[in-house]
Amino acid sequence: MRGPLALLLLAAVVGDARAQGGSKVDRIEIVEAGIYRAETATIESAPDTATRQRNILSETSLLVSTTRIEAKIGVHFGMRYRVVGQPSGATVKLISVTQYPAPGLKNPKSASNQTRGEHSLFATIGQINYRGYVFEQNWELVPGAWTFELWDGQRKLASQTFNVVKP
């Protein structure tokens, strides 16, 4: 039992070291943007976002290629992107920023409007990754320019703006 467990731990340490120190991100290419169908696989805490949570999705598929989004409960919108860098297949940690339109989002559980949300996410170099948003509460239905940004440390590598409109 010690041998397989030791190998598993070694693989985890090596994999983590590779994800943190041995990877180089050159750029991010946005592959597609629009309205998606998606299933929520799990929910994580994301205290620096307006909703205070982050949905981890599965089974994402593009329904309509567009940057015009109707503000309706249940609408998933976002982008698929590819991280270009080395080595292919390595996991990298990125910062995802959402710039909300003025006056921002006002979560009833918060004291003030929030004009931006931020959380970390992991992406795989060379593979298609997804970043999106789903409207779940009426207070999120704010029309205007919603901008998704992906950052590697202090470098902004991708930006995609969606025009959210009233239906």
XYZ file of N, CA and C in Angstrom:
501
model
N 0.814 -1.194 0.000
C 0.000 0.000 0.000
C 0.862 1.264 0.000
N 2.029 1.204 0.663
C 2.887 2.375 0.735
C 3.444 2.741 -0.638
N 3.805 1.775 -1.452
C 4.380 2.052 -2.765
C 3.439 2.831 -3.661
N 2.199 2.329 -3.915
C 1.276 3.067 -4.775
C 0.908 4.435 -4.201
N 0.741 4.520 -2.883
C 0.401 5.799 -2.270
C 1.544 6.793 -2.433
N 2.768 6.321 -2.238
C 3.935 7.197 -2.403
C 4.039 7.691 -3.845
N 3.784 6.801 -4.818
C 3.819 7.204 -6.222
C 2.732 8.224 -6.533
N 1.545 8.023 -5.956
C 0.448 8.955 -6.168
C 0.794 10.330 -5.596
N 1.363 10.366 -4.401
C 1.764 11.628 -3.792
C 2.875 12.303 -4.605
N 3.838 11.515 -5.076
C 4.914 12.064 -5.888
C 4.355 12.658 -7.177
N 3.423 11.964 -7.810
C 2.805 12.463 -9.040
C 2.061 13.764 -8.770
N 1.382 13.866 -7.635
C 0.659 15.089 -7.291
C 1.626 16.243 -7.080
N 2.737 15.993 -6.387
C 3.727 17.039 -6.136
C 4.370 17.494 -7.439
N 4.760 16.549 -8.279
C 5.369 16.881 -9.563
C 4.368 17.632 -10.431
N 3.127 17.168 -10.471
C 2.094 17.837 -11.262
C 1.854 19.246 -10.779
N 1.828 19.446 -9.441
C 1.613 20.774 -8.884
C 2.795 21.682 -9.209
N 4.003 21.163 -9.099
C 5.193 21.960 -9.405
C 5.185 22.362 -10.881
N 4.775 21.440 -11.739
C 4.716 21.727 -13.172
C 3.676 22.814 -13.446
N 2.515 22.735 -12.753
C 1.467 23.725 -12.961
C 1.896 25.091 -12.460
N 2.686 25.152 -11.415
C 3.062 26.426 -10.828
C 4.315 27.017 -11.470
N 5.385 26.223 -11.592
C 6.653 26.820 -11.962
C 7.164 26.497 -13.343
N 6.808 25.358 -13.900
C 7.403 24.947 -15.156
C 6.630 25.339 -16.385
N 5.553 26.091 -16.233
C 4.720 26.437 -17.381
C 4.952 27.874 -17.809
N 4.769 28.088 -19.113
C 4.900 29.437 -19.666
C 3.684 29.712 -20.542
N 2.945 30.751 -20.191
C 1.787 31.157 -20.978
C 2.211 32.279 -21.915
N 2.048 32.052 -23.220
C 2.396 33.069 -24.217
C 1.223 34.013 -24.489
N 0.054 33.415 -24.708
C -1.123 34.220 -25.034
C -2.382 33.369 -24.856
N -3.524 34.023 -24.998
C -4.812 33.334 -24.978
C -5.553 33.711 -26.249
N -6.080 32.710 -26.929
C -6.868 32.916 -28.145
C -8.332 32.635 -27.832
N -9.201 33.600 -28.097
C -10.634 33.358 -27.937
C -11.105 32.598 -29.167
N -11.693 31.444 -28.942
C -12.109 30.541 -30.017
C -13.534 30.842 -30.467
N -14.431 31.103 -29.513
C -15.823 31.409 -29.819
C -16.451 32.118 -28.630
N -17.518 32.860 -28.897
C -18.231 33.567 -27.836
C -19.710 33.569 -28.166
N -20.541 33.504 -27.134
C -21.970 33.540 -27.372
C -22.785 32.978 -26.232
N -23.941 32.434 -26.610
C -24.884 31.843 -25.658
C -24.664 30.334 -25.669
N -24.593 29.757 -24.467
C -24.277 28.334 -24.306
C -25.379 27.588 -23.565
N -25.385 26.302 -23.782
C -26.135 25.381 -22.938
C -25.084 24.776 -22.032
N -25.391 24.677 -20.742
C -24.406 24.133 -19.812
C -25.107 23.539 -18.605
N -24.446 22.588 -17.997
C -24.929 21.972 -16.760
C -24.012 22.404 -15.625
N -24.597 22.694 -14.468
C -23.799 23.034 -13.296
C -23.354 21.740 -12.629
N -22.037 21.503 -12.623
C -21.488 20.289 -12.010
C -21.316 20.478 -10.508
N -20.840 21.659 -10.111
C -20.638 21.958 -8.696
C -20.579 23.474 -8.522
N -20.631 23.917 -7.285
C -20.581 25.339 -6.976
C -19.450 25.566 -5.976
N -18.616 26.581 -6.255
C -17.509 26.939 -5.369
C -17.739 28.327 -4.795
N -17.167 28.586 -3.654
C -17.188 29.915 -3.062
C -16.294 30.845 -3.878
N -16.772 32.064 -4.133
C -15.993 33.087 -4.852
C -16.334 34.437 -4.225
N -15.751 34.735 -3.058
C -16.143 35.918 -2.292
C -15.905 37.258 -2.989
N -15.043 37.310 -3.993
C -14.769 38.569 -4.686
C -15.616 38.760 -5.940
N -16.746 38.060 -5.992
C -17.697 38.245 -7.083
C -19.021 38.717 -6.491
N -19.893 39.266 -7.328
C -21.171 39.797 -6.844
C -22.055 38.707 -6.251
N -22.032 37.517 -6.834
C -22.883 36.427 -6.350
C -22.271 35.664 -5.190
N -20.972 35.873 -4.944
C -20.220 35.201 -3.878
C -20.038 33.701 -4.125
N -20.328 33.289 -5.355
C -20.121 31.896 -5.714
C -19.754 31.781 -7.180
N -19.245 30.617 -7.532
C -18.823 30.339 -8.901
C -19.339 28.961 -9.285
N -20.074 28.888 -10.385
C -20.577 27.611 -10.880
C -19.500 26.943 -11.730
N -19.207 25.689 -11.438
C -18.309 24.894 -12.271
C -19.216 24.107 -13.212
N -19.034 24.342 -14.503
C -19.953 23.787 -15.494
C -19.396 22.560 -16.190
N -20.311 21.783 -16.728
C -19.956 20.648 -17.581
C -20.915 20.657 -18.765
N -20.575 19.893 -19.754
C -21.450 19.750 -20.923
C -21.795 21.094 -21.560
N -20.796 21.970 -21.705
C -21.051 23.257 -22.357
C -21.076 23.079 -23.867
N -22.073 23.678 -24.495
C -22.119 23.664 -25.959
C -22.683 24.992 -26.448
N -22.070 25.514 -27.494
C -22.479 26.799 -28.060
C -23.827 26.650 -28.753
N -24.774 27.516 -28.382
C -26.082 27.536 -29.037
C -26.123 28.593 -30.136
N -25.601 29.801 -29.810
C -25.618 30.919 -30.754
C -24.317 31.693 -30.612
N -23.640 31.921 -31.727
C -22.439 32.744 -31.723
C -22.874 34.207 -31.786
N -22.685 34.940 -30.688
C -23.137 36.323 -30.604
C -22.469 37.015 -29.422
N -22.451 38.330 -29.456
C -22.030 39.101 -28.283
C -23.209 39.922 -27.754
N -24.382 39.752 -28.340
C -25.613 40.405 -27.865
C -26.370 39.379 -27.014
N -26.536 39.709 -25.748
C -27.111 38.773 -24.792
C -28.370 39.375 -24.166
N -29.473 38.627 -24.197
C -30.690 39.085 -23.525
C -30.586 38.781 -22.034
N -30.918 39.778 -21.229
C -30.850 39.649 -19.771
C -32.087 38.890 -19.284
N -31.960 37.559 -19.214
C -33.051 36.699 -18.753
C -32.485 35.616 -17.831
N -33.249 35.292 -16.806
C -32.850 34.240 -15.883
C -32.618 32.951 -16.668
N -31.495 32.280 -16.370
C -31.170 31.012 -17.008
C -30.279 31.119 -18.222
N -30.013 32.325 -18.702
C -29.161 32.495 -19.885
C -27.693 32.331 -19.481
N -27.019 31.410 -20.163
C -25.568 31.195 -20.003
C -24.879 31.889 -21.173
N -23.899 32.720 -20.884
C -23.119 33.322 -21.972
C -21.648 33.314 -21.576
N -20.811 33.313 -22.594
C -19.386 33.270 -22.291
C -18.551 33.042 -23.524
N -17.379 32.452 -23.274
C -16.421 32.258 -24.364
C -15.613 30.990 -24.133
N -15.230 30.389 -25.221
C -14.251 29.309 -25.175
C -12.930 29.899 -25.626
N -11.857 29.449 -24.995
C -10.545 30.003 -25.290
C -9.480 28.920 -25.188
N -8.351 29.193 -25.823
C -7.208 28.287 -25.792
C -6.017 29.041 -25.216
N -5.383 28.428 -24.213
C -4.153 28.989 -23.663
C -3.007 28.474 -24.522
N -2.206 29.388 -25.048
C -1.052 29.026 -25.872
C 0.192 29.196 -25.016
N 0.992 28.132 -24.937
C 2.211 28.175 -24.136
C 2.850 26.807 -24.066
N 3.702 26.637 -23.073
C 4.442 25.383 -22.910
C 4.454 24.971 -21.449
N 4.484 23.703 -21.167
C 4.290 22.578 -22.087
C 2.805 22.312 -22.322
N 2.502 21.782 -23.468
C 1.130 21.441 -23.800
C 0.590 20.463 -22.762
N -0.627 20.691 -22.324
C -1.265 19.815 -21.342
C -1.060 20.240 -19.903
N -0.191 21.217 -19.659
C 0.053 21.684 -18.288
C -1.134 22.512 -17.806
N -1.404 22.446 -16.533
C -2.452 23.245 -15.915
C -1.851 24.550 -15.409
N -2.532 25.662 -15.731
C -2.060 26.975 -15.284
C -3.182 27.672 -14.523
N -2.782 28.487 -13.574
C -3.734 29.264 -12.788
C -3.841 30.655 -13.400
N -5.071 31.056 -13.733
C -5.350 32.364 -14.292
C -6.276 33.128 -13.353
N -6.342 34.422 -13.540
C -7.303 35.240 -12.822
C -8.380 35.658 -13.815
N -9.633 35.396 -13.451
C -10.768 35.772 -14.274
C -11.409 37.015 -13.658
N -11.556 38.056 -14.466
C -12.167 39.304 -14.012
C -13.418 39.550 -14.853
N -14.499 39.928 -14.203
C -15.704 40.360 -14.899
C -15.935 41.815 -14.560
N -15.961 42.654 -15.585
C -16.291 44.077 -15.419
C -17.793 44.202 -15.670
N -18.546 44.600 -14.625
C -19.993 44.749 -14.744
C -20.325 46.160 -15.231
N -21.436 46.322 -15.952
C -21.811 47.662 -16.417
C -22.222 48.565 -15.246
N -22.072 49.877 -15.439
C -22.513 50.844 -14.427
C -24.027 50.735 -14.266
N -24.532 50.820 -13.093
C -23.884 51.176 -11.838
C -23.289 49.972 -11.095
N -23.200 48.824 -11.746
C -22.694 47.615 -11.105
C -23.841 46.723 -10.661
N -23.486 45.609 -10.041
C -24.487 44.670 -9.533
C -24.702 44.926 -8.046
N -25.961 44.899 -7.620
C -26.296 45.133 -6.220
C -26.919 43.872 -5.637
N -26.057 43.028 -5.052
C -26.520 41.833 -4.351
C -27.249 42.303 -3.096
N -28.493 41.852 -2.874
C -29.223 42.283 -1.674
C -28.486 41.959 -0.369
N -27.551 41.021 -0.405
C -26.792 40.643 0.791
C -25.552 41.522 0.987
N -25.352 42.492 0.093
C -24.164 43.346 0.129
C -24.569 44.790 0.404
N -23.614 45.553 0.944
C -23.898 46.943 1.284
C -23.770 47.891 0.097
N -23.046 47.490 -0.945
C -22.806 48.418 -2.050
C -22.855 47.707 -3.397
N -22.906 48.522 -4.453
C -22.845 47.972 -5.811
C -21.434 47.484 -6.082
N -21.337 46.395 -6.820
C -20.035 45.851 -7.186
C -19.845 46.050 -8.680
N -18.727 46.695 -9.056
C -18.480 46.998 -10.463
C -17.578 45.980 -11.142
N -16.995 45.086 -10.352
C -16.149 44.032 -10.934
C -16.140 42.834 -10.001
N -15.946 41.671 -10.612
C -15.789 40.426 -9.868
C -14.491 39.776 -10.278
N -13.900 39.020 -9.376
C -12.613 38.377 -9.662
C -12.535 37.037 -8.938
N -12.000 36.047 -9.637
C -11.714 34.751 -9.021
C -10.619 34.053 -9.827
N -9.963 33.107 -9.200
C -8.950 32.336 -9.928
C -9.620 31.135 -10.581
N -9.011 30.664 -11.638
C -9.462 29.457 -12.310
C -8.253 28.746 -12.889
N -8.441 27.480 -13.188
C -7.365 26.687 -13.776
C -7.736 26.348 -15.207
N -6.762 26.448 -16.096
C -6.950 26.136 -17.511
C -5.797 25.249 -17.961
N -6.021 24.552 -19.053
C -5.022 23.626 -19.580
C -4.428 24.183 -20.869
N -3.110 24.258 -20.915
C -2.420 24.754 -22.111
C -2.713 23.832 -23.298
N -3.108 24.447 -24.398
C -3.344 23.710 -25.633
C -4.754 23.167 -25.786
N -5.554 23.173 -24.731
C -6.921 22.662 -24.809
C -7.922 23.810 -24.811
N -9.159 23.498 -25.221
C -10.229 24.486 -25.196
C -10.778 24.543 -23.766
N -10.834 25.754 -23.222
C -11.350 26.007 -21.882
C -12.557 26.927 -22.014
N -13.376 27.014 -20.972
C -14.590 27.831 -21.008
C -14.621 28.808 -19.844
N -15.081 30.016 -20.125
C -15.321 31.035 -19.099
C -16.662 31.665 -19.412
N -17.575 31.673 -18.438
C -18.898 32.202 -18.713
C -19.600 32.752 -17.498
N -20.862 33.067 -17.681
C -21.714 33.619 -16.633
C -23.124 33.133 -16.897
N -23.870 32.893 -15.836
C -25.277 32.537 -15.975
C -26.094 33.471 -15.092
N -27.158 34.021 -15.657
C -28.064 34.859 -14.871
C -28.953 33.965 -14.024
N -28.863 34.134 -12.700
C -29.665 33.314 -11.793
C -30.607 34.122 -10.907
N -30.319 35.422 -10.741
C -31.127 36.278 -9.864
C -31.541 37.538 -10.630
N -32.715 38.081 -10.288
C -33.189 39.295 -10.968
C -32.229 40.471 -10.825
N -31.539 40.575 -9.693
C -30.640 41.711 -9.479
C -29.383 41.641 -10.358
N -29.154 40.509 -11.008
C -28.016 40.370 -11.926
C -28.331 40.886 -13.332
N -29.585 41.094 -13.632
C -30.021 41.423 -14.993
C -29.779 42.898 -15.311
N -28.524 43.293 -15.331
C -28.130 44.685 -15.572
C -27.681 44.826 -17.031
N -28.398 45.641 -17.810
C -27.991 45.828 -19.204
C -26.736 46.683 -19.306
N -26.032 46.488 -20.411
C -24.814 47.247 -20.669
C -23.675 46.330 -21.059
N -22.464 46.875 -21.038
C -21.263 46.133 -21.443
C -20.737 45.291 -20.280
N -20.730 43.981 -20.478
C -20.133 43.025 -19.545
C -18.837 42.558 -20.200
N -17.721 42.728 -19.522
C -16.430 42.347 -20.100
C -15.764 41.279 -19.261
N -15.407 40.169 -19.915
C -14.656 39.081 -19.276
C -13.194 39.249 -19.647
N -12.336 39.216 -18.650
C -10.890 39.311 -18.867
C -10.207 38.108 -18.251
N -9.118 37.670 -18.872
C -8.280 36.604 -18.329
C -6.873 37.145 -18.154
N -6.339 36.969 -16.962
C -5.036 37.509 -16.588
C -4.100 36.398 -16.158
N -2.837 36.551 -16.522
C -1.760 35.699 -16.017
C -0.870 36.629 -15.196
N -1.057 36.619 -13.879
C -0.340 37.566 -13.034
C -0.780 38.978 -13.363
N 0.168 39.832 -13.762
C -0.117 41.224 -14.088
C -0.382 41.448 -15.582
N -0.420 40.338 -16.362
C -0.635 40.462 -17.812
C -2.068 40.110 -18.184
N -2.791 41.084 -18.776
C -4.115 40.777 -19.307
C -3.914 40.126 -20.659
N -4.403 38.881 -20.798
C -4.162 38.113 -22.015
C -5.376 37.999 -22.923
N -6.577 38.228 -22.387
C -7.778 38.128 -23.216
C -8.860 39.018 -22.633
N -9.703 39.529 -23.535
C -10.826 40.355 -23.139
C -11.952 40.141 -24.143
N -13.160 39.904 -23.626
C -14.315 39.708 -24.486
C -15.481 40.497 -23.879
N -16.079 41.390 -24.664
C -17.191 42.190 -24.184
C -18.498 41.691 -24.795
N -19.523 41.630 -23.953
C -20.866 41.245 -24.346
C -21.796 42.429 -24.090
N -22.711 42.694 -25.010
C -23.702 43.736 -24.845
C -24.984 43.092 -24.309
N -25.234 43.253 -23.012
C -26.415 42.673 -22.383
C -27.570 43.670 -22.533
N -28.687 43.182 -23.085
C -29.844 44.035 -23.367
C -31.081 43.489 -22.688
N -32.036 44.382 -22.436
C -33.335 43.962 -21.893
C -34.078 43.206 -22.989
N -34.774 42.127 -22.635
C -35.517 41.368 -23.659
C -36.701 42.142 -24.223
